[in-house]
C-alpha positions as semicolon CSV with decimal commas, in nm:
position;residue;x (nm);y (nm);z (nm)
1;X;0,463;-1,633;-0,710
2;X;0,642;-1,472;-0,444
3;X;0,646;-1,573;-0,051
4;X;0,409;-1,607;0,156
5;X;0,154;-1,602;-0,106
6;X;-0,085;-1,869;-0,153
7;X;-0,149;-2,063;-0,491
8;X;-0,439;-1,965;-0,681
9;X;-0,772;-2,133;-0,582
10;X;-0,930;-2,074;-0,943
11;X;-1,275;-2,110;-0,847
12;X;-1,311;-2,311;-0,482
13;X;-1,328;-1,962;-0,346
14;X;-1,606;-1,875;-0,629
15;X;-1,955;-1,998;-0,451
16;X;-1,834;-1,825;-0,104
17;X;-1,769;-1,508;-0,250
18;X;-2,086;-1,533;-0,468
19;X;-2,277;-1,623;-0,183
20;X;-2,095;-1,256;0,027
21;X;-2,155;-1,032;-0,315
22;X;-2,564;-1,140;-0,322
23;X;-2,619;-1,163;0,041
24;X;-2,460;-0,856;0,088
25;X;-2,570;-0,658;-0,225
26;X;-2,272;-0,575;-0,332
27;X;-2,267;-0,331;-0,670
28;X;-1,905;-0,274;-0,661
29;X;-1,625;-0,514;-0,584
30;X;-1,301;-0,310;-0,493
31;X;-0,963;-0,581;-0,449
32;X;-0,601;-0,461;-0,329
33;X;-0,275;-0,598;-0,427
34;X;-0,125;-0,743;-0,692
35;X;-0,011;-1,040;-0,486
36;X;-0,340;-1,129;-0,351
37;X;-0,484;-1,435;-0,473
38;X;-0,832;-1,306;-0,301
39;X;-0,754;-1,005;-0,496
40;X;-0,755;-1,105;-0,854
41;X;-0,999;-1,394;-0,825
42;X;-1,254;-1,109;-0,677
43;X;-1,221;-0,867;-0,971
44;X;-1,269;-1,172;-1,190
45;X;-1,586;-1,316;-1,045
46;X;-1,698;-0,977;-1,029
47;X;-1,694;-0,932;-1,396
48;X;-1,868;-1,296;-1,434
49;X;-2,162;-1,171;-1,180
50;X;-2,249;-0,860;-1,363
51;X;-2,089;-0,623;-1,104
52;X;-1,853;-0,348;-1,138
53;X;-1,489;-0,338;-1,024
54;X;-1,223;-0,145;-0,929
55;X;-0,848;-0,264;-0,835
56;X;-0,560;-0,082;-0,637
57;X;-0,254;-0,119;-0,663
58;X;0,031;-0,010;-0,352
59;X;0,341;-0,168;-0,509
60;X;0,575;-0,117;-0,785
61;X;0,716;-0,444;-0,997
62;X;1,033;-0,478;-1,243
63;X;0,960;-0,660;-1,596
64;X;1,330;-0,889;-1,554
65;X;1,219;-1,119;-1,305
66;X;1,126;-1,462;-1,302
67;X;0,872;-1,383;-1,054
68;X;0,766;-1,001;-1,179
69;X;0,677;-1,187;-1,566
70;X;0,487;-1,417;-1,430
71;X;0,292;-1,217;-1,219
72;X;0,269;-0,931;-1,470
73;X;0,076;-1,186;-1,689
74;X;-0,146;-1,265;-1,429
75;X;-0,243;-0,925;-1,382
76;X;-0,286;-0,834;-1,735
77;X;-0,519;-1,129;-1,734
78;X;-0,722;-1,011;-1,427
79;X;-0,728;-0,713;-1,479
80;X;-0,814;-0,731;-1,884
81;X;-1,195;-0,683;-1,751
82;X;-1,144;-0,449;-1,439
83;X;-1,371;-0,081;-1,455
84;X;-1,066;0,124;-1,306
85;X;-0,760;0,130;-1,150
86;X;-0,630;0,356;-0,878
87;X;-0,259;0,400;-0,804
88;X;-0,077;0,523;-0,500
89;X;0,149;0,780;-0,701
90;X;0,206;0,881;-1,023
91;X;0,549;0,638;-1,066
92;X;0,293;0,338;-0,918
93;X;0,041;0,471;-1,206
94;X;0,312;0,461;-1,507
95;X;0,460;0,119;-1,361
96;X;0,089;-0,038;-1,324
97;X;0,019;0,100;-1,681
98;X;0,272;-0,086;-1,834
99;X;0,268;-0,451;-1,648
100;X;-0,108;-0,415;-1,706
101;X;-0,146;-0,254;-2,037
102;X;-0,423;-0,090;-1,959
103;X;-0,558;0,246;-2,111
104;X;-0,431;0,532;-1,914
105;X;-0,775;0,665;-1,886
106;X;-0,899;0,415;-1,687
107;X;-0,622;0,405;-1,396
108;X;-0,604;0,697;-1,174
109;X;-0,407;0,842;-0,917
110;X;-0,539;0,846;-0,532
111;X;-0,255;0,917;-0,257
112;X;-0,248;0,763;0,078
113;X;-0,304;0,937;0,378
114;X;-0,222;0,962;0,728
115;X;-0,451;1,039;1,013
116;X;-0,301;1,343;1,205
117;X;-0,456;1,231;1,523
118;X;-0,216;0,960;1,596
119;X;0,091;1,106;1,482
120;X;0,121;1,405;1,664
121;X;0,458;1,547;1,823
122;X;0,547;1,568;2,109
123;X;0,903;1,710;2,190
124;X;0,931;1,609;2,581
125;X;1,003;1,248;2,487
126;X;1,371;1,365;2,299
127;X;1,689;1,332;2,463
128;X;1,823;1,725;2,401
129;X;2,095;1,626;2,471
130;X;2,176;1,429;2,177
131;X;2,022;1,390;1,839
132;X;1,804;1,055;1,767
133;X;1,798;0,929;1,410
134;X;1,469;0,678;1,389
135;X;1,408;0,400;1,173
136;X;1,076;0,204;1,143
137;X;1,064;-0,062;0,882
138;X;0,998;-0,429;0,822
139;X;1,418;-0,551;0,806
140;X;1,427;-0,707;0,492
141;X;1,625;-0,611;0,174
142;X;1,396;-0,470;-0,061
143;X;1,404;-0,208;0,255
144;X;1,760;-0,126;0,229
145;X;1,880;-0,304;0,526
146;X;2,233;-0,400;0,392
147;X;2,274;0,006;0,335
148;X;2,151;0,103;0,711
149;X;2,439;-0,143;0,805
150;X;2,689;0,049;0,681
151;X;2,566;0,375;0,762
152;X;2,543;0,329;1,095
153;X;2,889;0,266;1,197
154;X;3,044;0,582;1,001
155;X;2,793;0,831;1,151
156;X;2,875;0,698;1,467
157;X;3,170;0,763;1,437
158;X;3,181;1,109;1,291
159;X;2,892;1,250;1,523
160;X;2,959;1,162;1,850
161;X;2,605;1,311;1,974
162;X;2,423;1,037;1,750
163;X;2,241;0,722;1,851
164;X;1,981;0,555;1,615
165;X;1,683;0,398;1,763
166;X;1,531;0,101;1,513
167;X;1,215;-0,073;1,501
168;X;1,104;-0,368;1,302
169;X;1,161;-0,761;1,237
170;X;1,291;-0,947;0,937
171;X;1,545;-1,149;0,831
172;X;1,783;-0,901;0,807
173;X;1,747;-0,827;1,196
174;X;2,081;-1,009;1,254
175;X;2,300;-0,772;0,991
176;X;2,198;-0,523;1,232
177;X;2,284;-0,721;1,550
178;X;2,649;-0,830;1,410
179;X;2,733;-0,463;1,297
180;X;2,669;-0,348;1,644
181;X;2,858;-0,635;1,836
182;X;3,126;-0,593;1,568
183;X;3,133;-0,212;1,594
184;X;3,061;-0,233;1,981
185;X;2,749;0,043;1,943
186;X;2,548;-0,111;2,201
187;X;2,501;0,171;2,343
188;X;2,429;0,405;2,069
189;X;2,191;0,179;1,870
190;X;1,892;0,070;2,018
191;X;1,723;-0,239;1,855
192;X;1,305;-0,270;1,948
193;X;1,215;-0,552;1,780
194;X;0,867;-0,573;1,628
195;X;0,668;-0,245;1,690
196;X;0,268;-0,283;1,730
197;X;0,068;-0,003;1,482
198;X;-0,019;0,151;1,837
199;X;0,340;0,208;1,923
200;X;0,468;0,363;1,590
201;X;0,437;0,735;1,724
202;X;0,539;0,678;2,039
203;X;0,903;0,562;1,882
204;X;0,895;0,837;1,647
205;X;0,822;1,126;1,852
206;X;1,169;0,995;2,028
207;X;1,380;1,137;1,718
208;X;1,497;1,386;1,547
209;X;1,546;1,297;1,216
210;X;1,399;0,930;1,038
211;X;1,586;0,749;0,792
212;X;1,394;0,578;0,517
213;X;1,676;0,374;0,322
214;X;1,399;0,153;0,119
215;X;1,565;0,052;-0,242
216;X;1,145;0,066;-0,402
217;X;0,854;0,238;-0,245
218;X;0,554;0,329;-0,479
219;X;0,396;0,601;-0,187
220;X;0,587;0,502;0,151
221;X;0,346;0,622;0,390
222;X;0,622;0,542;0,669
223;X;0,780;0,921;0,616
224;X;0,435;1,059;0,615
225;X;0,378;0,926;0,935
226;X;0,730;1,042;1,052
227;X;0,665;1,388;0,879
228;X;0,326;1,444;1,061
229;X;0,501;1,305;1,447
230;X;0,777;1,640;1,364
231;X;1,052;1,468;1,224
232;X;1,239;1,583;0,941
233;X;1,280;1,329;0,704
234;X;1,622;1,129;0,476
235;X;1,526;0,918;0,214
236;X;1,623;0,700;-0,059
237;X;1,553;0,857;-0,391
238;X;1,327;0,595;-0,510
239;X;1,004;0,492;-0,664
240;X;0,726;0,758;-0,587
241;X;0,916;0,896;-0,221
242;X;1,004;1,237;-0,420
243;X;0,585;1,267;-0,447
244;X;0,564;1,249;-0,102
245;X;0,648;1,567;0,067
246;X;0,800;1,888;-0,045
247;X;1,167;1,971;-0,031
248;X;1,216;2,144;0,258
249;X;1,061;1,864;0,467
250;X;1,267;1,567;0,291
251;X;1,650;1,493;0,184
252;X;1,630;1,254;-0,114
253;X;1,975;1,052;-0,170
254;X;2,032;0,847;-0,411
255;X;2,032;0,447;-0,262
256;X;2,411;0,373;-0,197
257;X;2,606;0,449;0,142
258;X;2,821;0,733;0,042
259;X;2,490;0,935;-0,070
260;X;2,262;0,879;0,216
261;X;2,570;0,971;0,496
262;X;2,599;1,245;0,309
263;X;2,211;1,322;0,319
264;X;2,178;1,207;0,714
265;X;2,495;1,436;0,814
266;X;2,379;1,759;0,618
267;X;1,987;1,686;0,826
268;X;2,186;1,631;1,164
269;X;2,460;1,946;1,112
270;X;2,215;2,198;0,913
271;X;1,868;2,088;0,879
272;X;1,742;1,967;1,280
273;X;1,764;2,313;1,399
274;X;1,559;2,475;1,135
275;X;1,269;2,212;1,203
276;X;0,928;2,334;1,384
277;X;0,758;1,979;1,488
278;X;0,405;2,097;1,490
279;X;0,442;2,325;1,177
280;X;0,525;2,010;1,005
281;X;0,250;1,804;1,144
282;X;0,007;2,104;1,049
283;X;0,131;2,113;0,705
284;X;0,089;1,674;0,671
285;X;-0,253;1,760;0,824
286;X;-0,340;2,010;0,532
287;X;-0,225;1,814;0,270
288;X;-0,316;1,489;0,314
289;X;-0,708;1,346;0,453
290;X;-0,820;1,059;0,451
291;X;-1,158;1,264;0,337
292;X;-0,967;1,391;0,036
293;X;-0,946;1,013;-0,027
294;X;-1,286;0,875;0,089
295;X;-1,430;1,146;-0,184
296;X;-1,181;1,107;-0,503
297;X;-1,234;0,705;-0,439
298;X;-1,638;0,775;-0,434
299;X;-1,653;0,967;-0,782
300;X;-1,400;0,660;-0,916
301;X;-1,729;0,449;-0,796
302;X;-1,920;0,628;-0,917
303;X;-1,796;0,689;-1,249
304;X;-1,724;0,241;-1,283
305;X;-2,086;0,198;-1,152
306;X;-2,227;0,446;-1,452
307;X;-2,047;0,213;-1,752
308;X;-2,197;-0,072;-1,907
309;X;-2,123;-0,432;-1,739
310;X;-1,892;-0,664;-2,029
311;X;-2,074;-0,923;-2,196
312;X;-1,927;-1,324;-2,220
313;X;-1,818;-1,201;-2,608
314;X;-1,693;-0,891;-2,520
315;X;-1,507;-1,038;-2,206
316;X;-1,346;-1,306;-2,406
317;X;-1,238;-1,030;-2,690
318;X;-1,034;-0,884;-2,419
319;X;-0,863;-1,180;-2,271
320;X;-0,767;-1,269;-2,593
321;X;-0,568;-0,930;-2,635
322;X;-0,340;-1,092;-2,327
323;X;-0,135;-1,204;-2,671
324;X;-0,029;-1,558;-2,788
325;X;-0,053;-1,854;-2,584
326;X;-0,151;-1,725;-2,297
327;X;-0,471;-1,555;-2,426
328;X;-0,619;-1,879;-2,551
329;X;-0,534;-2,025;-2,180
330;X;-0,707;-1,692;-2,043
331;X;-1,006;-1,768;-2,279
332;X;-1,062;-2,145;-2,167
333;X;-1,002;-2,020;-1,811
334;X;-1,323;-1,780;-1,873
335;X;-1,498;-2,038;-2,028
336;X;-1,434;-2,296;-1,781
337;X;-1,549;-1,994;-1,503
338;X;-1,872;-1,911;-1,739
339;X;-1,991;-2,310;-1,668
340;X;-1,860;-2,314;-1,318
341;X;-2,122;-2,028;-1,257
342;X;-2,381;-2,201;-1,424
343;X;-2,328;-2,520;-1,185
344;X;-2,364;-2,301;-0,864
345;X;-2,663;-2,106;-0,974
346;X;-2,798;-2,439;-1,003
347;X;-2,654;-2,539;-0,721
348;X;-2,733;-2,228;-0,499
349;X;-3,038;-2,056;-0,651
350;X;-3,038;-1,679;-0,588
351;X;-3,357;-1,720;-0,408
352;X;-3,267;-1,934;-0,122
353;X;-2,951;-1,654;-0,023
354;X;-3,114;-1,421;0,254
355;X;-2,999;-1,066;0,141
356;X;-2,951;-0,839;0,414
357;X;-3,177;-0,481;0,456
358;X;-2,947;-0,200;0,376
359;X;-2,971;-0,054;0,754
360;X;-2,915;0,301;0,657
361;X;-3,214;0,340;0,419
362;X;-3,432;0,149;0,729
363;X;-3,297;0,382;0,939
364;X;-3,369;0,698;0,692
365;X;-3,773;0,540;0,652
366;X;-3,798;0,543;0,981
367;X;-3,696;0,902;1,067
368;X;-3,949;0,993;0,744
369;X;-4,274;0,798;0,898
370;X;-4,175;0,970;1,234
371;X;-4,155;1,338;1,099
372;X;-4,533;1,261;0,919
């Protein structure tokens, strides 16, 4: 559907998985990505095993597409039998909600986090003498590459005290490399290449200000990170960024040149002065945990594991409401997947899988028998 995706394995990947849910005693099956062939097929073979679901969703889709229709069909096919939904931000939420057509109630909103630890600031590593604008992305166009082009050279040119440092690989790494040749900026632009996970902080805590000129983001955890390492933060007024942080810690601009020079020089002539580093990182650390999200995501469990599993009937009713053609193809898909699970329970009886001992509750027994 889109690259570097594989085609659907319908059910080759079926007896493995089965084989993973029983031996592992799985109750819940929990997928990511729309995308992911792994993904869907898992939320579907859930529903065929009796177990409960839940699907979440980091990216936002248009409806015009060649490649958005087809895999917003998909999806409302997969996802026609899922137990929730949980959504990155509230714009990912309303997006999902339509491609999906799912029932608002199920599909719920759980931000991302960041973990403080590893993005903390650290102010020695600037250059005071000038002002460092950092970018950190994957250099592709959906990220706004062609904008950061033109940026570049016309803050260059009308702060003199600016040089950008930029991380990331793509296919739009040689726009950047021709606008600096052509502009001659070699020495005010400073091109990394691929950045490992580990690395990320250590290039932010370099800057002043990071520049996020993405042209969709449903969350974009990349200015969280940047937020929580001190930086203050210029953005591209797009998808769920304004949910991000609050206004004094972001510039939103809308996604053409002219706005987001205008955005970047207002943060480097009025804004980098006013920012305390590690009162930014404390406020990141306050409002997002990944605890906050380990505990919303537990009562979602909780609350899928509580509802009744779908029966064949009832499971067919509902792939049927995917609408014309395409429901009676989801419908002999399910009942081609209802037979397929007959063969490999036949195949693979229940009884020869070894399930494994849930550790904890050995370890809690044995605590008990030692206390008595």
């Amino acid at each position: 559907m889109v690259d570097e995706d594989c085609m659907p394995t319908f059910t080759v990947s079926f007896p493995l998985l089965r084989w993973i849910f029983i031996r592992e005693a799985i109750d819940i099956v929990h997928s990511h990505q729309a995308t992911s062939t792994l993904a869907n097929e898992a939320v579907t073979y859930a529903a065929e095993l009796g177990l409960a679901s839940v699907y979440t969703d980091h990216s936002l889709f248009g409806f015009d597409d060649i490649a958005s229709v087809i895999l917003n069909r998909v999806q409302k096919v997969t996802m026609s039998t899922v137990g929730a939904v949980i959504c990155v931000s509230h714009t990912c939420r309303d997006n999902f909600i339509l491609r999906a057509k799912l029932p608002p109630s199920t599909v719920h909103v759980i931000p991302n986090a960041v973990d403080p630890a590893k993005f903390t600031p650290d102010t020695t590593k600037r250059d005071n003498n000038r002002i460092t604008v950092v970018v950190v992305s994957r250099l592709v166009y959906r990220k706004g590459v062609d904008l950061l082009v033109g940026i570049i050279p016309i803050i260059c040119k009308t702060f003199p005290q600016v040089d950008f440092v930029i991380g990331g690989d793509g296919n739009k790494k040689l726009a950047l490399e021709e606008m600096v040749e052509r502009e001659r900026l070699q020495d005010r632009v400073e091109l990394l290449g691929f950045v490992p996970s580990g690395s990320v902080r250590d290039t932010l805590v370099r800057g002043h200000v990071f520049l996020n000129c993405s042209l969709t983001e449903s969350f974009c955890i990349a200015i969280l990170e940047a937020a929580s390492a001190g930086l203050y933060v210029v953005s591209t007024n797009v998808g769920g960024v304004p949910e991000v942080l609050p206004p004094d810690m972001i510039h939103l601009s809308d996604p053409n040149i002219d706005s987001l020079v205008e955005g970047l020089s207002v943060a480097i002539a009025e804004k980098i002065d006013l920012v305390d580093p590690y009162e930014f990182h404390q406020r990141v650390s306050e409002i997002y945990s990944w605890h906050r999200v380990a505990r919303e995501t537990e009562l979602v469990y909780s609350s899928v594991f509580e509802k009744p599993r779908l029966s064949f009937l009832q499971r067919l009713a509902r792939y049927k409401t995917v609408g014309g053609v395409a429901g009676y193809v989801a419908c002999l898909l399910a009942i081609t997947l209802h037979f397929v699970v007959s063969l490999v329970e036949w195949w693979q009886p229940v009884n020869l899988i070894d399930v494994i001992p849930d550790m904890c509750l050995v370890h809690d027994e044995n605590k008990k028998k030692k206390k008595q």
